[in-house]
Amino acid sequence: MGRYVIRRLIQAIPVLLGATLLIFVIVFALPGDPIAALFGDKRPDAAVAEVLREQYHLNDPLLLQYWYYISGVLFRGDFGVNFADVPVSQIMAGKFQVTLNLALTALVMEALIGVGLGLWAALRRGKATDTMILASTLLLISVPTLVTGFVLQLILGVKLKQWTGADIFPVAGTFAGWRSYLLPGFVLAGTSIAYLTRLTRTSLAETLRADYIRTATAKGLPRRRVIGRHGLRNALIPLVTYLGADLGNLMGGAVITETIFNLPGIGNQLYTSVYLREQPVVVGIVTILVLIYILANLVVDLLYAVLDPRIRYE
Amino acid sequence: MEVGEPQELLNPQNTTETEGSEVLAAVFSPLVRYDENKQPVEEAAESITTSDSKVWTIKLKSGYTWHDGTPVTAADYARAWNYAAYQDNAMASSYFFGRVDGYNDVHPGEGKTPTAKEMKGLKAVDDLTLEVTLTAPFSQFKTMLGYTAFYPLPKAAFGADGKVTQAYGEQPIGQGLFKVDKPYKKGTDQTIDMTVYDKFPGAKPKNWKKLQFKIYTSAETAYNDLQAENLDVDDSLPASAIASAKAALGDRYFDEPDAAVGYIGVPLKYNPDFKNPDVRKAISMAIDRKTITETVFSGTRAPADDFINPAIPGYRQGACTSCTYNPAEAKKLYDAAKGPSKIELGYNADGGHKEWIEAVANNLRANLNIEVTPKPFEKFQGILDALDAKEYKGLFRMGWSIDYPSAENYLTPIFGTGSIGTGSNYGGYSNKDFDELVAKGDQAADPAEGLKFYQQADDILIKDLPYIPVYFYRSNFGHSTKVKNVKLNLLNQVQWADIEKA
């Protein structure tokens, strides 16, 4: 088990190096000069632009620039500075917290609502409840996040306050503590809730038809125990896989949600930095996102053994 | 108060974009502000005088102190301006000091080393007197002084290495109405908090003390926050909200001219097809500005009818006669002048320009019966690079927002012969008479006389149409029910002292 974890972590190193180099090349290959981007529609003073280019090593060959960058990260834990001389690590520190809060809120909502609804639908298969749940998930999947985001913000954020005076769902920012994450968390989780509902329903329905369920029922076990211990636990494996992979998706998918709700998270920053051609910030964020993705997948793989004792690692 | 994230740290000499300038305008008090008649009047300065528009004497008001309590002196101005101009400091606003005598010594240009640290045209005569000598007379110098780049810097801003410190950029010490409460961590903080500075000698707000800038990445979100009364002032309402904002905000909604202009740029230097002014005139007359501003921009822009914007003194309504929609005349003129049968319209796809460029393309197709291809570039810089490399010969989208509120700022930087290659004269227009008239305006003894020459220079542009003005920007802003008396100045900055709690 320990060996397996270490092997997986060592495998992550080339993935990380490859991903950062790739992102570095892609960001660099984008047309437009990052220094010119700082000046908007006006032509930068040639001498000023030159001093800045020199300062940020932009005149050096790409591989040398990558080396400056990656050696800083590997040997000094230094992610460099952006073009306003702000350390990238400072930019990322606060933002990952926000995005992590948001992603966890979304993940909890997915697990509770998605699995809950799926369970309900599976137990009432073919009945009106089941049809209604399936129809509503279809609706959730087909409406883009951008729309759900703005509509919910307008109805629950603006109108609700105008009508009742109660400030329940903040429109923007993280000033209201955990309440700030409820609405954006739901919007971010939206499509995943729907998928998870459908996945749970199918997986559980299939499991409930299995021989051992019939055996358990025949033994006279209470229905709660049959569904909980024997049914749901066995149906969980695809769900955990989905949730684990989804944590990475949520971190990346936060771009739209964070912009709508003005959350100062990583998605928001990624968007701004791509726009401003801030290679160091973009590569720094992507590096950490890749790392999170790798770790989340590792945790998922390890959880299999807990759920199904037949799975062994070596 | 709503604001976008400042691009740089809060350092006046390195801030040329609107968001950062807006924040700094609360922390600093400019030498001049602009009154109701759009004229510069002394604010932190007691008097600004000159006899020949070349040597300017700036007397400071006594009583101004930095937020750390030390008095503001003329040396603080000289230090800041020299710092900004010095090439190796790479300050974004360095070009503002290009007219000061000795600028070329501290800022000799790409690849050259400065031979001096200070400009010889800048002298602190005594504690409250600053003498500025320009290389050539410039009648509009006083108007420039309201801009961010001309704020002073305290000694405390500089570190041991002689550079403005990181800490100063996070918590600037100013001499203005508001003191910054705590360092602003760029990238992390969502607000910039300030309190009224008790010892500020100028006008102070009547019944409030705290000001908070909230940073938004989406204008729609800021507008929603305004409606939910979580935000008091929003000075950049999104275009999508304009239609409903009038009804939703009522008399708390404002719509005023903004000093920026949108053009169709003409690559005179790169494509001889456009050499004949009649071709440009015909294209201009074929554009239906009224429909574009009303439909595509839902009224957030106004049809352009001069090269000078209505927000600035010197604008003349209807001055540009060939800016009036006249498809029949346009077709006649275009055919007679043998205009090109194929035109490309370049625009940068990152700034919401696609729609109006498509509309212009449709106008030209329908009215001139020619082939028109809109050509997206990823960034505005991409158009300029393609022009420089002579790969691109089409028309291009162009916009101009002023650096200082003077008619001159619509002329020299975009159409002056000296601005080809170094300034923003991207089309490569060059006209001797125009250059001479602008120079005469610069040398005039007083701004009003200068304006006459600028208008004559403007007349040449209207005749030549080196660019085709399409629309004037408008600023749309609103406020919550909790405040009243919200006004913007010529630089689109909120006049904080005027605002009252409702």
PDB file of C-alpha atoms in Angstrom, chain B residues 283-445:
ATOM      1  CA  ILE B 283     -16.620  55.371 -46.613  1.00  0.00           C
ATOM      2  CA  SER B 284     -17.451  57.804 -43.826  1.00  0.00           C
ATOM      3  CA  MET B 285     -20.723  58.860 -45.437  1.00  0.00           C
ATOM      4  CA  ALA B 286     -21.713  55.226 -45.963  1.00  0.00           C
ATOM      5  CA  ILE B 287     -21.667  54.478 -42.227  1.00  0.00           C
ATOM      6  CA  ASP B 288     -25.002  54.775 -40.462  1.00  0.00           C
ATOM      7  CA  ARG B 289     -23.704  56.040 -37.103  1.00  0.00           C
ATOM      8  CA  LYS B 290     -27.095  56.742 -35.617  1.00  0.00           C
ATOM      9  CA  THR B 291     -28.398  53.207 -36.020  1.00  0.00           C
ATOM     10  CA  ILE B 292     -25.119  51.709 -34.836  1.00  0.00           C
ATOM     11  CA  THR B 293     -25.001  53.759 -31.637  1.00  0.00           C
ATOM     12  CA  GLU B 294     -28.673  53.213 -30.894  1.00  0.00           C
ATOM     13  CA  THR B 295     -29.010  49.554 -31.825  1.00  0.00           C
ATOM     14  CA  VAL B 296     -25.618  47.917 -31.448  1.00  0.00           C
ATOM     15  CA  PHE B 297     -24.560  49.958 -28.429  1.00  0.00           C
ATOM     16  CA  SER B 298     -28.099  50.366 -27.002  1.00  0.00           C
ATOM     17  CA  GLY B 299     -27.516  54.098 -26.647  1.00  0.00           C
ATOM     18  CA  THR B 300     -24.317  53.890 -24.632  1.00  0.00           C
ATOM     19  CA  ARG B 301     -22.475  55.671 -27.443  1.00  0.00           C
ATOM     20  CA  ALA B 302     -23.285  58.786 -29.458  1.00  0.00           C
ATOM     21  CA  PRO B 303     -22.681  59.337 -33.206  1.00  0.00           C
ATOM     22  CA  ALA B 304     -19.368  61.132 -33.733  1.00  0.00           C
ATOM     23  CA  ASP B 305     -19.509  64.452 -35.592  1.00  0.00           C
ATOM     24  CA  ASP B 306     -16.085  65.923 -34.784  1.00  0.00           C
ATOM     25  CA  PHE B 307     -12.586  64.737 -33.937  1.00  0.00           C
ATOM     26  CA  ILE B 308     -12.880  66.451 -30.549  1.00  0.00           C
ATOM     27  CA  ASN B 309     -15.245  64.874 -28.043  1.00  0.00           C
ATOM     28  CA  PRO B 310     -18.213  66.873 -26.606  1.00  0.00           C
ATOM     29  CA  ALA B 311     -16.886  66.358 -23.072  1.00  0.00           C
ATOM     30  CA  ILE B 312     -13.894  68.573 -23.862  1.00  0.00           C
ATOM     31  CA  PRO B 313     -13.783  72.313 -24.616  1.00  0.00           C
ATOM     32  CA  GLY B 314     -13.345  72.893 -28.317  1.00  0.00           C
ATOM     33  CA  TYR B 315     -15.964  70.441 -29.603  1.00  0.00           C
ATOM     34  CA  ARG B 316     -18.180  71.795 -32.369  1.00  0.00           C
ATOM     35  CA  GLN B 317     -21.461  70.069 -33.015  1.00  0.00           C
ATOM     36  CA  GLY B 318     -21.790  68.802 -36.573  1.00  0.00           C
ATOM     37  CA  ALA B 319     -18.296  69.984 -37.523  1.00  0.00           C
ATOM     38  CA  CYS B 320     -17.588  66.826 -39.494  1.00  0.00           C
ATOM     39  CA  THR B 321     -20.011  67.153 -42.396  1.00  0.00           C
ATOM     40  CA  SER B 322     -18.911  63.925 -44.045  1.00  0.00           C
ATOM     41  CA  CYS B 323     -19.799  62.111 -40.822  1.00  0.00           C
ATOM     42  CA  THR B 324     -23.472  62.430 -41.775  1.00  0.00           C
ATOM     43  CA  TYR B 325     -25.106  59.348 -43.271  1.00  0.00           C
ATOM     44  CA  ASN B 326     -25.605  59.868 -46.993  1.00  0.00           C
ATOM     45  CA  PRO B 327     -25.501  56.575 -48.920  1.00  0.00           C
ATOM     46  CA  ALA B 328     -26.382  58.013 -52.347  1.00  0.00           C
ATOM     47  CA  GLU B 329     -23.672  60.661 -52.247  1.00  0.00           C
ATOM     48  CA  ALA B 330     -21.223  58.122 -50.818  1.00  0.00           C
ATOM     49  CA  LYS B 331     -21.724  55.729 -53.722  1.00  0.00           C
ATOM     50  CA  LYS B 332     -21.264  58.505 -56.285  1.00  0.00           C
ATOM     51  CA  LEU B 333     -18.091  59.756 -54.602  1.00  0.00           C
ATOM     52  CA  TYR B 334     -16.656  56.280 -54.157  1.00  0.00           C
ATOM     53  CA  ASP B 335     -17.184  55.288 -57.784  1.00  0.00           C
ATOM     54  CA  ALA B 336     -15.746  58.577 -59.054  1.00  0.00           C
ATOM     55  CA  ALA B 337     -12.669  58.208 -56.848  1.00  0.00           C
ATOM     56  CA  LYS B 338     -12.263  54.549 -57.897  1.00  0.00           C
ATOM     57  CA  GLY B 339     -12.111  53.206 -54.357  1.00  0.00           C
ATOM     58  CA  PRO B 340     -10.906  49.610 -53.776  1.00  0.00           C
ATOM     59  CA  SER B 341     -13.443  46.901 -54.565  1.00  0.00           C
ATOM     60  CA  LYS B 342     -12.364  44.831 -51.562  1.00  0.00           C
ATOM     61  CA  ILE B 343     -11.896  46.150 -48.031  1.00  0.00           C
ATOM     62  CA  GLU B 344     -10.828  44.405 -44.873  1.00  0.00           C
ATOM     63  CA  LEU B 345     -11.976  45.666 -41.479  1.00  0.00           C
ATOM     64  CA  GLY B 346      -9.577  44.645 -38.704  1.00  0.00           C
ATOM     65  CA  TYR B 347     -10.639  44.598 -35.066  1.00  0.00           C
ATOM     66  CA  ASN B 348      -9.454  43.064 -31.835  1.00  0.00           C
ATOM     67  CA  ALA B 349     -11.761  40.271 -30.753  1.00  0.00           C
ATOM     68  CA  ASP B 350     -11.116  40.781 -27.051  1.00  0.00           C
ATOM     69  CA  GLY B 351     -12.990  44.018 -26.518  1.00  0.00           C
ATOM     70  CA  GLY B 352     -16.573  43.595 -27.724  1.00  0.00           C
ATOM     71  CA  HIS B 353     -15.979  45.223 -31.107  1.00  0.00           C
ATOM     72  CA  LYS B 354     -17.287  42.438 -33.329  1.00  0.00           C
ATOM     73  CA  GLU B 355     -20.877  43.687 -33.462  1.00  0.00           C
ATOM     74  CA  TRP B 356     -20.285  47.249 -34.507  1.00  0.00           C
ATOM     75  CA  ILE B 357     -17.575  46.294 -36.993  1.00  0.00           C
ATOM     76  CA  GLU B 358     -20.033  43.824 -38.574  1.00  0.00           C
ATOM     77  CA  ALA B 359     -22.592  46.623 -38.735  1.00  0.00           C
ATOM     78  CA  VAL B 360     -20.106  48.948 -40.455  1.00  0.00           C
ATOM     79  CA  ALA B 361     -19.213  46.133 -42.860  1.00  0.00           C
ATOM     80  CA  ASN B 362     -22.889  45.705 -43.742  1.00  0.00           C
ATOM     81  CA  ASN B 363     -23.237  49.449 -44.326  1.00  0.00           C
ATOM     82  CA  LEU B 364     -20.265  49.503 -46.663  1.00  0.00           C
ATOM     83  CA  ARG B 365     -21.396  46.392 -48.534  1.00  0.00           C
ATOM     84  CA  ALA B 366     -24.881  47.689 -49.061  1.00  0.00           C
ATOM     85  CA  ASN B 367     -24.080  51.326 -49.790  1.00  0.00           C
ATOM     86  CA  LEU B 368     -20.858  51.094 -51.785  1.00  0.00           C
ATOM     87  CA  ASN B 369     -21.534  47.734 -53.398  1.00  0.00           C
ATOM     88  CA  ILE B 370     -18.098  46.359 -52.524  1.00  0.00           C
ATOM     89  CA  GLU B 371     -16.721  43.253 -50.860  1.00  0.00           C
ATOM     90  CA  VAL B 372     -16.054  43.810 -47.140  1.00  0.00           C
ATOM     91  CA  THR B 373     -14.429  41.252 -44.814  1.00  0.00           C
ATOM     92  CA  PRO B 374     -14.294  41.817 -41.064  1.00  0.00           C
ATOM     93  CA  LYS B 375     -10.980  40.445 -39.853  1.00  0.00           C
ATOM     94  CA  PRO B 376     -10.612  39.594 -36.179  1.00  0.00           C
ATOM     95  CA  PHE B 377      -7.255  39.958 -34.447  1.00  0.00           C
ATOM     96  CA  GLU B 378      -6.816  38.473 -31.025  1.00  0.00           C
ATOM     97  CA  LYS B 379      -5.419  41.643 -29.485  1.00  0.00           C
ATOM     98  CA  PHE B 380      -5.248  45.252 -30.559  1.00  0.00           C
ATOM     99  CA  GLN B 381      -1.471  44.932 -30.516  1.00  0.00           C
ATOM    100  CA  GLY B 382      -1.821  42.226 -33.177  1.00  0.00           C
ATOM    101  CA  ILE B 383      -3.295  44.766 -35.614  1.00  0.00           C
ATOM    102  CA  LEU B 384      -0.421  47.157 -34.990  1.00  0.00           C
ATOM    103  CA  ASP B 385       2.170  44.420 -35.441  1.00  0.00           C
ATOM    104  CA  ALA B 386       0.545  43.307 -38.686  1.00  0.00           C
ATOM    105  CA  LEU B 387       0.488  46.920 -39.910  1.00  0.00           C
ATOM    106  CA  ASP B 388       4.146  47.429 -38.990  1.00  0.00           C
ATOM    107  CA  ALA B 389       5.079  44.207 -40.778  1.00  0.00           C
ATOM    108  CA  LYS B 390       3.077  45.382 -43.839  1.00  0.00           C
ATOM    109  CA  GLU B 391       1.129  42.135 -43.755  1.00  0.00           C
ATOM    110  CA  TYR B 392      -2.116  43.921 -43.194  1.00  0.00           C
ATOM    111  CA  LYS B 393      -3.428  46.689 -45.397  1.00  0.00           C
ATOM    112  CA  GLY B 394      -7.044  46.980 -44.360  1.00  0.00           C
ATOM    113  CA  LEU B 395      -8.964  49.454 -42.271  1.00  0.00           C
ATOM    114  CA  PHE B 396      -8.784  48.883 -38.547  1.00  0.00           C
ATOM    115  CA  ARG B 397     -10.673  49.640 -35.408  1.00  0.00           C
ATOM    116  CA  MET B 398      -9.169  52.318 -33.243  1.00  0.00           C
ATOM    117  CA  GLY B 399     -10.089  53.968 -29.983  1.00  0.00           C
ATOM    118  CA  TRP B 400      -8.694  56.874 -28.055  1.00  0.00           C
ATOM    119  CA  SER B 401      -9.193  57.814 -24.436  1.00  0.00           C
ATOM    120  CA  ILE B 402      -7.626  61.056 -23.370  1.00  0.00           C
ATOM    121  CA  ASP B 403      -4.588  61.500 -21.164  1.00  0.00           C
ATOM    122  CA  TYR B 404      -5.548  65.042 -20.202  1.00  0.00           C
ATOM    123  CA  PRO B 405      -8.716  66.991 -21.056  1.00  0.00           C
ATOM    124  CA  SER B 406      -7.454  69.259 -23.812  1.00  0.00           C
ATOM    125  CA  ALA B 407      -8.449  69.366 -27.475  1.00  0.00           C
ATOM    126  CA  GLU B 408      -4.742  69.036 -28.228  1.00  0.00           C
ATOM    127  CA  ASN B 409      -4.805  65.488 -26.892  1.00  0.00           C
ATOM    128  CA  TYR B 410      -7.030  64.408 -29.825  1.00  0.00           C
ATOM    129  CA  LEU B 411      -4.549  65.817 -32.334  1.00  0.00           C
ATOM    130  CA  THR B 412      -0.808  65.436 -31.686  1.00  0.00           C
ATOM    131  CA  PRO B 413      -0.689  61.866 -30.322  1.00  0.00           C
ATOM    132  CA  ILE B 414      -2.821  60.367 -33.122  1.00  0.00           C
ATOM    133  CA  PHE B 415      -2.230  62.556 -36.178  1.00  0.00           C
ATOM    134  CA  GLY B 416       1.027  64.434 -35.575  1.00  0.00           C
ATOM    135  CA  THR B 417       3.892  63.568 -37.920  1.00  0.00           C
ATOM    136  CA  GLY B 418       6.136  63.211 -34.852  1.00  0.00           C
ATOM    137  CA  SER B 419       3.875  60.510 -33.455  1.00  0.00           C
ATOM    138  CA  ILE B 420       4.493  58.069 -36.295  1.00  0.00           C
ATOM    139  CA  GLY B 421       6.416  55.145 -34.864  1.00  0.00           C
ATOM    140  CA  THR B 422       6.742  56.554 -31.364  1.00  0.00           C
ATOM    141  CA  GLY B 423       3.276  57.823 -30.508  1.00  0.00           C
ATOM    142  CA  SER B 424      -0.132  56.479 -31.467  1.00  0.00           C
ATOM    143  CA  ASN B 425      -0.190  57.678 -35.089  1.00  0.00           C
ATOM    144  CA  TYR B 426      -0.820  54.143 -36.320  1.00  0.00           C
ATOM    145  CA  GLY B 427      -2.116  55.195 -39.725  1.00  0.00           C
ATOM    146  CA  GLY B 428       0.993  57.177 -40.593  1.00  0.00           C
ATOM    147  CA  TYR B 429      -0.868  60.393 -41.444  1.00  0.00           C
ATOM    148  CA  SER B 430       1.391  63.350 -42.089  1.00  0.00           C
ATOM    149  CA  ASN B 431       0.308  66.875 -43.007  1.00  0.00           C
ATOM    150  CA  LYS B 432       2.568  69.912 -42.713  1.00  0.00           C
ATOM    151  CA  ASP B 433      -0.239  72.451 -42.316  1.00  0.00           C
ATOM    152  CA  PHE B 434      -1.770  70.380 -39.580  1.00  0.00           C
ATOM    153  CA  ASP B 435       1.533  70.083 -37.707  1.00  0.00           C
ATOM    154  CA  GLU B 436       2.093  73.837 -38.005  1.00  0.00           C
ATOM    155  CA  LEU B 437      -1.334  74.733 -36.693  1.00  0.00           C
ATOM    156  CA  VAL B 438      -0.946  72.409 -33.731  1.00  0.00           C
ATOM    157  CA  ALA B 439       2.463  73.936 -33.011  1.00  0.00           C
ATOM    158  CA  LYS B 440       0.922  77.417 -33.137  1.00  0.00           C
ATOM    159  CA  GLY B 441      -1.708  76.278 -30.662  1.00  0.00           C
ATOM    160  CA  ASP B 442       1.019  74.892 -28.407  1.00  0.00           C
ATOM    161  CA  GLN B 443       2.896  78.179 -28.483  1.00  0.00           C
ATOM    162  CA  ALA B 444      -0.122  80.370 -27.837  1.00  0.00           C
ATOM    163  CA  ALA B 445       0.113  82.640 -24.820  1.00  0.00           C
TER     164      ALA B 445
END
